[in-house]
Amino acid sequence: MENATTIDTGADGEELQTEVSAKSAIPANELDQLTSDIIGALKTVYDPEIPCDIYELGLIYKVDIEDDRSINIDMTLTAPGCPVAGEMPGWVENAVSAVAGVGPVNVDMVFDPPWTPDRMSDEAKVALNWY
């Protein structure tokens, strides 16, 4: 397995970033910019039934940035029966593919652990008046 950097979120939606395996072959400043740009791209994708982006909703479970700049994303939905379940991974793939410097993007839909509102960021909770 190649080296990878993972962007991950905790159960409370807090962003966690960890390096997996050995040091990344991507220079640190480029990796930081790539990470920021990927998160920005993810924030452009909205759940059509909820006025909040999927990143702040906590629907993105993991983003792996491989040394070859390929991107692997694990995401979920607020409910398995979501009407756009078949479309949303494509929206995520298109948004992240548009980021300069990324290679192929793969999006996997996962349902374990199930999504709960606890995964939402404070920003999402404010936007949805969940306080």
PDB file of N, CA and C in Angstrom, residues 1 6 8 10 13 23 27 33-34 37 41 46 49 53 65 73 84 88 93 95-97 99 110 119 124 130-131:
ATOM      1  N   MET A   1       0.828  -1.175   0.000  1.00  0.00           N
ATOM      2  CA  MET A   1       0.000   0.000   0.000  1.00  0.00           C
ATOM      3  C   MET A   1       0.874   1.241   0.000  1.00  0.00           C
ATOM      4  N   THR A   6      -4.721  11.038   5.533  1.00  0.00           N
ATOM      5  CA  THR A   6      -6.151  10.872   5.712  1.00  0.00           C
ATOM      6  C   THR A   6      -6.745  12.107   6.364  1.00  0.00           C
ATOM      7  N   ASP A   8     -10.007  12.984   8.249  1.00  0.00           N
ATOM      8  CA  ASP A   8     -11.055  12.216   8.902  1.00  0.00           C
ATOM      9  C   ASP A   8     -11.824  13.137   9.831  1.00  0.00           C
ATOM     10  N   GLY A  10     -14.224  13.207  13.452  1.00  0.00           N
ATOM     11  CA  GLY A  10     -14.654  12.473  14.634  1.00  0.00           C
ATOM     12  C   GLY A  10     -16.163  12.444  14.721  1.00  0.00           C
ATOM     13  N   GLY A  13     -17.969  15.662  14.487  1.00  0.00           N
ATOM     14  CA  GLY A  13     -17.757  16.438  13.282  1.00  0.00           C
ATOM     15  C   GLY A  13     -16.430  17.180  13.276  1.00  0.00           C
ATOM     16  N   LYS A  23       6.021   8.871   5.914  1.00  0.00           N
ATOM     17  CA  LYS A  23       5.853  10.256   5.477  1.00  0.00           C
ATOM     18  C   LYS A  23       5.397  10.300   4.026  1.00  0.00           C
ATOM     19  N   PRO A  27       5.074  17.013  -0.988  1.00  0.00           N
ATOM     20  CA  PRO A  27       5.643  18.013  -0.082  1.00  0.00           C
ATOM     21  C   PRO A  27       4.573  18.582   0.862  1.00  0.00           C
ATOM     22  N   GLN A  33      -2.172  22.448   1.028  1.00  0.00           N
ATOM     23  CA  GLN A  33      -3.025  23.134   0.056  1.00  0.00           C
ATOM     24  C   GLN A  33      -4.034  22.168  -0.558  1.00  0.00           C
ATOM     25  N   LEU A  34      -3.581  20.986  -0.896  1.00  0.00           N
ATOM     26  CA  LEU A  34      -4.468  19.972  -1.463  1.00  0.00           C
ATOM     27  C   LEU A  34      -5.572  19.608  -0.474  1.00  0.00           C
ATOM     28  N   ASP A  37      -8.028  22.474  -0.318  1.00  0.00           N
ATOM     29  CA  ASP A  37      -8.820  22.548  -1.554  1.00  0.00           C
ATOM     30  C   ASP A  37      -9.858  21.422  -1.625  1.00  0.00           C
ATOM     31  N   ALA A  41     -13.837  21.836  -1.789  1.00  0.00           N
ATOM     32  CA  ALA A  41     -14.668  21.213  -2.823  1.00  0.00           C
ATOM     33  C   ALA A  41     -15.807  20.431  -2.197  1.00  0.00           C
ATOM     34  N   TYR A  46     -24.120  19.926  -1.551  1.00  0.00           N
ATOM     35  CA  TYR A  46     -25.186  20.052  -0.564  1.00  0.00           C
ATOM     36  C   TYR A  46     -26.166  18.895  -0.663  1.00  0.00           C
ATOM     37  N   GLU A  49     -32.059  18.101   0.468  1.00  0.00           N
ATOM     38  CA  GLU A  49     -33.162  18.204   1.419  1.00  0.00           C
ATOM     39  C   GLU A  49     -32.791  18.981   2.679  1.00  0.00           C
ATOM     40  N   ASP A  53     -23.967  21.937   3.683  1.00  0.00           N
ATOM     41  CA  ASP A  53     -23.094  21.096   2.859  1.00  0.00           C
ATOM     42  C   ASP A  53     -22.782  19.772   3.552  1.00  0.00           C
ATOM     43  N   ILE A  65      -5.595  10.668   0.827  1.00  0.00           N
ATOM     44  CA  ILE A  65      -4.817  11.273  -0.251  1.00  0.00           C
ATOM     45  C   ILE A  65      -3.582  10.401  -0.410  1.00  0.00           C
ATOM     46  N   ILE A  73     -12.530   8.328  -0.943  1.00  0.00           N
ATOM     47  CA  ILE A  73     -13.442   8.962  -0.002  1.00  0.00           C
ATOM     48  C   ILE A  73     -14.474   7.955   0.486  1.00  0.00           C
ATOM     49  N   VAL A  84     -31.392  10.797  -3.218  1.00  0.00           N
ATOM     50  CA  VAL A  84     -30.267  11.056  -4.117  1.00  0.00           C
ATOM     51  C   VAL A  84     -29.074  10.137  -3.826  1.00  0.00           C
ATOM     52  N   MET A  88     -25.444  11.252  -5.288  1.00  0.00           N
ATOM     53  CA  MET A  88     -24.537  12.039  -4.459  1.00  0.00           C
ATOM     54  C   MET A  88     -23.069  11.623  -4.564  1.00  0.00           C
ATOM     55  N   GLU A  93     -17.549  13.021  -6.313  1.00  0.00           N
ATOM     56  CA  GLU A  93     -16.438  12.704  -7.219  1.00  0.00           C
ATOM     57  C   GLU A  93     -16.157  13.872  -8.167  1.00  0.00           C
ATOM     58  N   ALA A  95     -16.891  17.096  -7.762  1.00  0.00           N
ATOM     59  CA  ALA A  95     -16.386  18.261  -7.030  1.00  0.00           C
ATOM     60  C   ALA A  95     -14.904  18.096  -6.697  1.00  0.00           C
ATOM     61  N   VAL A  96     -14.518  16.935  -6.195  1.00  0.00           N
ATOM     62  CA  VAL A  96     -13.129  16.712  -5.803  1.00  0.00           C
ATOM     63  C   VAL A  96     -12.235  16.552  -7.036  1.00  0.00           C
ATOM     64  N   SER A  97     -12.746  15.963  -8.104  1.00  0.00           N
ATOM     65  CA  SER A  97     -11.965  15.820  -9.342  1.00  0.00           C
ATOM     66  C   SER A  97     -11.588  17.174  -9.940  1.00  0.00           C
ATOM     67  N   VAL A  99     -10.527  19.693  -8.331  1.00  0.00           N
ATOM     68  CA  VAL A  99      -9.438  20.307  -7.568  1.00  0.00           C
ATOM     69  C   VAL A  99      -8.125  20.113  -8.323  1.00  0.00           C
ATOM     70  N   VAL A 110     -20.692   4.217   2.566  1.00  0.00           N
ATOM     71  CA  VAL A 110     -20.638   3.321   3.717  1.00  0.00           C
ATOM     72  C   VAL A 110     -21.765   3.684   4.678  1.00  0.00           C
ATOM     73  N   ARG A 119     -22.660  13.986  14.441  1.00  0.00           N
ATOM     74  CA  ARG A 119     -21.538  14.165  13.519  1.00  0.00           C
ATOM     75  C   ARG A 119     -21.514  15.570  12.905  1.00  0.00           C
ATOM     76  N   ALA A 124     -23.027  23.576  11.093  1.00  0.00           N
ATOM     77  CA  ALA A 124     -24.244  22.935  10.576  1.00  0.00           C
ATOM     78  C   ALA A 124     -25.387  23.048  11.576  1.00  0.00           C
ATOM     79  N   TRP A 130     -30.314  23.851  15.392  1.00  0.00           N
ATOM     80  CA  TRP A 130     -30.352  22.667  16.245  1.00  0.00           C
ATOM     81  C   TRP A 130     -29.805  22.945  17.636  1.00  0.00           C
ATOM     82  N   TYR A 131     -29.792  24.195  18.039  1.00  0.00           N
ATOM     83  CA  TYR A 131     -29.311  24.536  19.386  1.00  0.00           C
ATOM     84  C   TYR A 131     -30.454  24.813  20.296  1.00  0.00           C
TER      85      TYR A 131
END
